[in-house]
Amino acid sequence: MQVKRVDFLLTFKCPSKCKHCSYKGGPERSGYMKLVDAERYLQVLTDAHPLQSITVHGGEPFVYFENLKQIMKRAKELEVPRRWVITNGYWAKTKEVAKEKLIELKEAGLMCITFSVDSFHQEYIPLENVKNGIEVATTVGFERVVVDSLFLGSLNSDNFYNNLTRRVLENLGELGEVEINRGQVDFEGRAAEFLASYVESKAEIPRGRCQLPFWIGGDLKNPEGIEIDFEGNVTLCPGICIGNTKTQSLTQILEGYDCLEHPILSILSEEGPIGLFKVAIEKGFNQNAKFIDECHLCYEVRKFARRYYPQHLAPENCY
Ligand code: SF4
């Protein structure tokens, strides 16, 4: 596999506990990616791969600000062309604090920043903090400042969370140069538990193929990106693990990658999520269950199957 994009999941700790979080981040989580591990991954990916970008997120990466800063510094030294962070902005309690942190990060090497702003995050994070962060981010010289907002179902569908997100975006006010990305919640992790009932399920079992998340890109045979979490899991989609750097080197994992050798990805590649569903039914999965889309089906079946494939369906907190 040749990696063009890498996401570091610096931690799953987060002051927020959003209902849509695929990784079930929260204040009770602990652990973070050690700098020595991050540096080793970056070295491998810049030595032997056409790495174009690194994005650090979590959890909330600003909880481990020093590590975030050092990772950006190392990525800059290794000339990773694009260096990005995704945050909920909780830390921008005043404009002065925001300025101090963002200038430090900019000097370390950060180029682009995304703020998550929607009804899910604003249940926990004061909008004033995020406004401070966004406003200051537009003044310190980042290449891109982006607001990501997630919706349940289609972007114009009318439900409690979407209506709240629209109001939150209105309350952000005039944002000038800031890009606003409106996306859809994936029904995995907490979203499958708490939010699936807000969206209508399909009458039939979804039969489409697997399209890897846009931030991974490529396809199952030739994925273009990976995520690495602080526990060493290398994943292609939240909860689908192709190896762990605590037991194998990243080089071995990437050189040895073959989706047809992976018990879950091989089925996804040949038949799509419905293939997983058929196998799961034989093991006792509820054949009358309903799903919103292919990824929701995939997630629910994986959650059921995790007892059989704990190393391949990791990290555990996705389930
Ligand atoms: S949830 Fe399953 S079907 Fe959807 S992108 Fe991920 S691996 Fe593919």
GROMACS .gro file of C-alpha atoms and ligand atoms in nm:
model
  327
    1MET     CA    1   0.000   0.000   0.000
    2GLN     CA    2   0.122   0.352  -0.082
    3VAL     CA    3  -0.001   0.610   0.169
    4LYS     CA    4  -0.083   0.963   0.052
    5ARG     CA    5  -0.273   1.077   0.360
    6VAL     CA    6  -0.240   0.994   0.728
    7ASP     CA    7  -0.464   1.084   1.020
    8PHE     CA    8  -0.319   1.063   1.371
    9LEU     CA    9  -0.583   1.000   1.635
   10LEU     CA   10  -0.378   1.167   1.906
   11THR     CA   11  -0.617   1.072   2.186
   12PHE     CA   12  -0.976   0.968   2.245
   13LYS     CA   13  -0.996   1.203   2.541
   14CYS     CA   14  -1.226   1.497   2.478
   15PRO     CA   15  -1.412   1.751   2.696
   16SER     CA   16  -1.717   1.675   2.483
   17LYS     CA   17  -1.911   1.351   2.453
   18CYS     CA   18  -2.088   1.406   2.122
   19LYS     CA   19  -2.376   1.180   2.030
   20HIS     CA   20  -2.240   1.125   1.679
   21CYS     CA   21  -1.879   1.033   1.769
   22SER     CA   22  -1.755   0.724   1.580
   23TYR     CA   23  -1.479   0.672   1.838
   24LYS     CA   24  -1.691   0.738   2.145
   25GLY     CA   25  -1.450   1.003   2.269
   26GLY     CA   26  -1.510   1.163   2.607
   27PRO     CA   27  -1.363   1.309   2.927
   28GLU     CA   28  -1.328   0.963   3.084
   29ARG     CA   29  -1.093   0.835   2.811
   30SER     CA   30  -0.721   0.836   2.874
   31GLY     CA   31  -0.403   0.790   2.673
   32TYR     CA   32  -0.233   0.980   2.394
   33MET     CA   33   0.013   0.919   2.113
   34LYS     CA   34   0.370   0.946   2.237
   35LEU     CA   35   0.593   1.175   2.036
   36VAL     CA   36   0.842   0.897   1.974
   37ASP     CA   37   0.568   0.687   1.808
   38ALA     CA   38   0.440   0.980   1.600
   39GLU     CA   39   0.794   1.055   1.482
   40ARG     CA   40   0.853   0.693   1.385
   41TYR     CA   41   0.532   0.685   1.179
   42LEU     CA   42   0.618   1.011   1.007
   43GLN     CA   43   0.966   0.887   0.924
   44VAL     CA   44   0.831   0.569   0.763
   45LEU     CA   45   0.561   0.755   0.572
   46THR     CA   46   0.793   1.024   0.438
   47ASP     CA   47   1.078   0.780   0.358
   48ALA     CA   48   0.880   0.523   0.162
   49HIS     CA   49   0.539   0.672   0.073
   50PRO     CA   50   0.411   0.964  -0.135
   51LEU     CA   51   0.272   1.132   0.179
   52GLN     CA   52   0.083   1.450   0.092
   53SER     CA   53  -0.090   1.537   0.417
   54ILE     CA   54  -0.116   1.473   0.788
   55THR     CA   55  -0.430   1.553   0.987
   56VAL     CA   56  -0.429   1.530   1.365
   57HIS     CA   57  -0.758   1.481   1.546
   58GLY     CA   58  -0.910   1.248   1.801
   59GLY     CA   59  -1.083   1.283   2.050
   60GLU     CA   60  -0.974   1.641   2.094
   61PRO     CA   61  -0.609   1.696   1.999
   62PHE     CA   62  -0.571   2.026   2.188
   63VAL     CA   63  -0.602   1.829   2.515
   64TYR     CA   64  -0.241   1.723   2.446
   65PHE     CA   65  -0.132   2.055   2.303
   66GLU     CA   66   0.244   2.003   2.345
   67ASN     CA   67   0.233   1.674   2.156
   68LEU     CA   68   0.019   1.826   1.884
   69LYS     CA   69   0.272   2.105   1.847
   70GLN     CA   70   0.569   1.870   1.835
   71ILE     CA   71   0.399   1.650   1.575
   72MET     CA   72   0.342   1.956   1.355
   73LYS     CA   73   0.705   2.057   1.401
   74ARG     CA   74   0.831   1.715   1.299
   75ALA     CA   75   0.593   1.697   1.002
   76LYS     CA   76   0.723   2.035   0.886
   77GLU     CA   77   1.086   1.923   0.924
   78LEU     CA   78   1.005   1.618   0.714
   79GLU     CA   79   0.836   1.843   0.457
   80VAL     CA   80   0.491   1.687   0.466
   81PRO     CA   81   0.318   1.919   0.217
   82ARG     CA   82  -0.008   1.973   0.409
   83ARG     CA   83  -0.046   1.977   0.788
   84TRP     CA   84  -0.393   1.998   0.934
   85VAL     CA   85  -0.575   1.977   1.270
   86ILE     CA   86  -0.943   1.920   1.352
   87THR     CA   87  -1.071   2.064   1.681
   88ASN     CA   88  -1.391   2.147   1.862
   89GLY     CA   89  -1.244   2.482   1.977
   90TYR     CA   90  -1.311   2.429   2.352
   91TRP     CA   91  -0.972   2.578   2.437
   92ALA     CA   92  -1.041   2.925   2.287
   93LYS     CA   93  -1.188   3.062   2.609
   94THR     CA   94  -1.070   3.414   2.520
   95LYS     CA   95  -0.926   3.566   2.204
   96GLU     CA   96  -0.593   3.610   2.384
   97VAL     CA   97  -0.572   3.240   2.467
   98ALA     CA   98  -0.674   3.152   2.113
   99LYS     CA   99  -0.408   3.378   1.966
  100GLU     CA  100  -0.134   3.238   2.185
  101LYS     CA  101  -0.214   2.877   2.097
  102LEU     CA  102  -0.271   2.932   1.727
  103ILE     CA  103   0.046   3.133   1.680
  104GLU     CA  104   0.246   2.860   1.855
  105LEU     CA  105   0.092   2.598   1.627
  106LYS     CA  106   0.140   2.807   1.315
  107GLU     CA  107   0.507   2.856   1.402
  108ALA     CA  108   0.543   2.484   1.468
  109GLY     CA  109   0.412   2.402   1.120
  110LEU     CA  110   0.032   2.388   1.122
  111MET     CA  111  -0.114   2.506   0.789
  112CYS     CA  112  -0.489   2.438   0.800
  113ILE     CA  113  -0.746   2.413   1.079
  114THR     CA  114  -1.099   2.275   1.091
  115PHE     CA  115  -1.347   2.365   1.365
  116SER     CA  116  -1.634   2.124   1.427
  117VAL     CA  117  -1.952   2.325   1.475
  118ASP     CA  118  -2.297   2.166   1.496
  119SER     CA  119  -2.570   2.061   1.736
  120PHE     CA  120  -2.366   1.760   1.853
  121HIS     CA  121  -2.058   1.959   1.955
  122GLN     CA  122  -2.252   2.258   2.088
  123GLU     CA  123  -2.431   2.037   2.338
  124TYR     CA  124  -2.098   2.051   2.526
  125ILE     CA  125  -1.880   2.328   2.382
  126PRO     CA  126  -1.978   2.696   2.426
  127LEU     CA  127  -2.022   2.857   2.085
  128GLU     CA  128  -1.841   3.168   2.213
  129ASN     CA  129  -1.519   2.967   2.246
  130VAL     CA  130  -1.545   2.837   1.890
  131LYS     CA  131  -1.618   3.187   1.761
  132ASN     CA  132  -1.304   3.313   1.935
  133GLY     CA  133  -1.101   3.032   1.780
  134ILE     CA  134  -1.236   3.085   1.428
  135GLU     CA  135  -1.199   3.461   1.439
  136VAL     CA  136  -0.839   3.442   1.554
  137ALA     CA  137  -0.757   3.157   1.311
  138THR     CA  138  -0.849   3.385   1.021
  139THR     CA  139  -0.591   3.641   1.135
  140VAL     CA  140  -0.279   3.430   1.192
  141GLY     CA  141  -0.211   3.328   0.832
  142PHE     CA  142  -0.339   2.971   0.795
  143GLU     CA  143  -0.389   2.851   0.437
  144ARG     CA  144  -0.738   2.728   0.515
  145VAL     CA  145  -0.982   2.776   0.801
  146VAL     CA  146  -1.280   2.544   0.773
  147VAL     CA  147  -1.600   2.485   0.968
  148ASP     CA  148  -1.733   2.128   0.951
  149SER     CA  149  -2.101   2.077   1.033
  150LEU     CA  150  -2.268   1.741   1.034
  151PHE     CA  151  -2.631   1.669   0.957
  152LEU     CA  152  -2.854   1.368   1.012
  153GLY     CA  153  -2.972   1.223   0.682
  154SER     CA  154  -2.990   1.464   0.390
  155LEU     CA  155  -2.869   1.819   0.451
  156ASN     CA  156  -3.216   1.967   0.418
  157SER     CA  157  -3.405   1.708   0.619
  158ASP     CA  158  -3.607   1.845   0.904
  159ASN     CA  159  -3.524   1.696   1.243
  160PHE     CA  160  -3.433   1.823   1.589
  161TYR     CA  161  -3.054   1.805   1.541
  162ASN     CA  162  -3.046   1.952   1.190
  163ASN     CA  163  -3.267   2.244   1.292
  164LEU     CA  164  -3.039   2.310   1.588
  165THR     CA  165  -2.729   2.292   1.366
  166ARG     CA  166  -2.882   2.548   1.129
  167ARG     CA  167  -2.941   2.781   1.423
  168VAL     CA  168  -2.587   2.727   1.554
  169LEU     CA  169  -2.445   2.819   1.211
  170GLU     CA  170  -2.662   3.130   1.197
  171ASN     CA  171  -2.534   3.229   1.540
  172LEU     CA  172  -2.174   3.200   1.420
  173GLY     CA  173  -2.245   3.510   1.216
  174GLU     CA  174  -2.042   3.646   0.925
  175LEU     CA  175  -1.730   3.434   0.877
  176GLY     CA  176  -1.556   3.605   0.585
  177GLU     CA  177  -1.302   3.372   0.424
  178VAL     CA  178  -1.396   3.066   0.630
  179GLU     CA  179  -1.513   2.762   0.429
  180ILE     CA  180  -1.820   2.580   0.558
  181ASN     CA  181  -1.844   2.207   0.486
  182ARG     CA  182  -2.179   2.047   0.544
  183GLY     CA  183  -2.157   1.668   0.573
  184GLN     CA  184  -2.361   1.375   0.692
  185VAL     CA  185  -2.326   1.177   1.011
  186ASP     CA  186  -2.202   0.819   0.964
  187PHE     CA  187  -2.409   0.579   1.168
  188GLU     CA  188  -2.122   0.420   1.353
  189GLY     CA  189  -2.015   0.429   1.718
  190ARG     CA  190  -2.235   0.654   1.930
  191ALA     CA  191  -2.434   0.774   1.628
  192ALA     CA  192  -2.562   0.419   1.566
  193GLU     CA  193  -2.673   0.402   1.929
  194PHE     CA  194  -2.827   0.748   1.977
  195LEU     CA  195  -2.915   0.895   1.640
  196ALA     CA  196  -3.023   0.619   1.402
  197SER     CA  197  -3.387   0.658   1.508
  198TYR     CA  198  -3.394   1.014   1.363
  199VAL     CA  199  -3.342   0.886   1.008
  200GLU     CA  200  -3.564   0.650   0.816
  201SER     CA  201  -3.422   0.302   0.758
  202LYS     CA  202  -3.433   0.140   0.416
  203ALA     CA  203  -3.711  -0.112   0.358
  204GLU     CA  204  -3.461  -0.353   0.198
  205ILE     CA  205  -3.111  -0.455   0.308
  206PRO     CA  206  -2.871  -0.202   0.144
  207ARG     CA  207  -2.687  -0.379  -0.139
  208GLY     CA  208  -2.427  -0.119  -0.243
  209ARG     CA  209  -2.051  -0.168  -0.229
  210CYS     CA  210  -1.809  -0.025   0.025
  211GLN     CA  211  -1.676   0.319  -0.060
  212LEU     CA  212  -1.404   0.400   0.186
  213PRO     CA  213  -1.440   0.728   0.377
  214PHE     CA  214  -1.338   1.030   0.165
  215TRP     CA  215  -1.049   1.110   0.398
  216ILE     CA  216  -0.901   0.763   0.326
  217GLY     CA  217  -0.973   0.758  -0.047
  218GLY     CA  218  -0.888   0.491  -0.303
  219ASP     CA  219  -1.060   0.156  -0.268
  220LEU     CA  220  -1.023  -0.151  -0.050
  221LYS     CA  221  -0.758  -0.305  -0.277
  222ASN     CA  222  -0.559   0.018  -0.294
  223PRO     CA  223  -0.650   0.253  -0.010
  224GLU     CA  224  -0.475   0.591  -0.027
  225GLY     CA  225  -0.490   0.685   0.340
  226ILE     CA  226  -0.471   0.539   0.688
  227GLU     CA  227  -0.556   0.641   1.039
  228ILE     CA  228  -0.326   0.553   1.328
  229ASP     CA  229  -0.449   0.582   1.685
  230PHE     CA  230  -0.243   0.620   2.000
  231GLU     CA  231  -0.287   0.251   2.082
  232GLY     CA  232  -0.114   0.163   1.754
  233ASN     CA  233  -0.422   0.053   1.558
  234VAL     CA  234  -0.390   0.125   1.186
  235THR     CA  235  -0.741   0.162   1.048
  236LEU     CA  236  -0.913   0.221   0.713
  237CYS     CA  237  -1.254   0.308   0.852
  238PRO     CA  238  -1.336   0.368   1.220
  239GLY     CA  239  -1.308   0.025   1.381
  240ILE     CA  240  -1.154  -0.169   1.089
  241CYS     CA  241  -0.796  -0.247   1.177
  242ILE     CA  242  -0.528  -0.374   0.937
  243GLY     CA  243  -0.254  -0.413   1.199
  244ASN     CA  244  -0.117  -0.275   1.522
  245THR     CA  245   0.217  -0.098   1.547
  246LYS     CA  246   0.273  -0.235   1.899
  247THR     CA  247   0.308  -0.586   1.755
  248GLN     CA  248   0.434  -0.519   1.400
  249SER     CA  249   0.620  -0.232   1.239
  250LEU     CA  250   0.420   0.016   1.033
  251THR     CA  251   0.634  -0.083   0.734
  252GLN     CA  252   0.538  -0.450   0.776
  253ILE     CA  253   0.170  -0.360   0.811
  254LEU     CA  254   0.167  -0.146   0.497
  255GLU     CA  255   0.386  -0.374   0.285
  256GLY     CA  256   0.188  -0.679   0.392
  257TYR     CA  257  -0.154  -0.525   0.330
  258ASP     CA  258  -0.383  -0.738   0.117
  259CYS     CA  259  -0.754  -0.685   0.169
  260LEU     CA  260  -0.821  -1.042   0.053
  261GLU     CA  261  -0.625  -1.173   0.354
  262HIS     CA  262  -0.835  -0.974   0.602
  263PRO     CA  263  -1.142  -1.160   0.736
  264ILE     CA  264  -1.370  -0.853   0.717
  265LEU     CA  265  -1.223  -0.653   0.429
  266SER     CA  266  -1.207  -0.959   0.202
  267ILE     CA  267  -1.586  -0.999   0.230
  268LEU     CA  268  -1.646  -0.626   0.196
  269SER     CA  269  -1.429  -0.618  -0.114
  270GLU     CA  270  -1.598  -0.915  -0.282
  271GLU     CA  271  -1.961  -0.855  -0.187
  272GLY     CA  272  -1.997  -0.529   0.007
  273PRO     CA  273  -2.160  -0.501   0.352
  274ILE     CA  274  -2.440  -0.738   0.254
  275GLY     CA  275  -2.176  -1.014   0.241
  276LEU     CA  276  -2.094  -0.949   0.606
  277PHE     CA  277  -2.465  -0.954   0.685
  278LYS     CA  278  -2.508  -1.300   0.527
  279VAL     CA  279  -2.218  -1.442   0.728
  280ALA     CA  280  -2.345  -1.281   1.048
  281ILE     CA  281  -2.694  -1.430   1.003
  282GLU     CA  282  -2.541  -1.777   1.007
  283LYS     CA  283  -2.389  -1.687   1.345
  284GLY     CA  284  -2.718  -1.560   1.490
  285PHE     CA  285  -2.740  -1.193   1.384
  286ASN     CA  286  -3.098  -1.061   1.369
  287GLN     CA  287  -3.202  -1.106   1.006
  288ASN     CA  288  -3.499  -0.867   1.044
  289ALA     CA  289  -3.285  -0.571   1.150
  290LYS     CA  290  -3.321  -0.247   0.946
  291PHE     CA  291  -3.044  -0.016   0.831
  292ILE     CA  292  -3.010   0.340   0.709
  293ASP     CA  293  -2.740   0.272   0.453
  294GLU     CA  294  -2.450   0.042   0.366
  295CYS     CA  295  -2.218   0.183   0.633
  296HIS     CA  296  -2.482   0.148   0.906
  297LEU     CA  297  -2.530  -0.216   0.803
  298CYS     CA  298  -2.154  -0.269   0.796
  299TYR     CA  299  -2.112  -0.116   1.140
  300GLU     CA  300  -2.392  -0.312   1.311
  301VAL     CA  301  -2.268  -0.641   1.168
  302ARG     CA  302  -1.910  -0.563   1.272
  303LYS     CA  303  -2.029  -0.478   1.621
  304PHE     CA  304  -2.194  -0.820   1.638
  305ALA     CA  305  -1.887  -0.993   1.489
  306ARG     CA  306  -1.631  -0.822   1.709
  307ARG     CA  307  -1.624  -1.112   1.954
  308TYR     CA  308  -1.484  -1.332   1.673
  309TYR     CA  309  -1.231  -1.080   1.534
  310PRO     CA  310  -1.116  -0.854   1.817
  311GLN     CA  311  -0.782  -0.759   1.654
  312HIS     CA  312  -0.936  -0.692   1.314
  313LEU     CA  313  -1.223  -0.492   1.459
  314ALA     CA  314  -1.038  -0.237   1.669
  315PRO     CA  315  -1.013  -0.005   1.853
  316GLU     CA  316  -1.262  -0.148   2.096
  317ASN     CA  317  -1.416   0.191   2.180
  318CYS     CA  318  -1.563   0.217   1.827
  319TYR     CA  319  -1.800  -0.061   1.928
  320SF4     S1  320  -1.852   0.148   0.717
  320SF4    FE1  321  -1.803  -0.039   0.601
  320SF4     S2  322  -1.903  -0.008   0.402
  320SF4    FE2  323  -1.887   0.193   0.499
  320SF4     S3  324  -1.695   0.280   0.426
  320SF4    FE3  325  -1.651   0.179   0.620
  320SF4     S4  326  -1.583  -0.027   0.562
  320SF4    FE4  327  -1.689   0.060   0.384
   0.00000   0.00000   0.00000
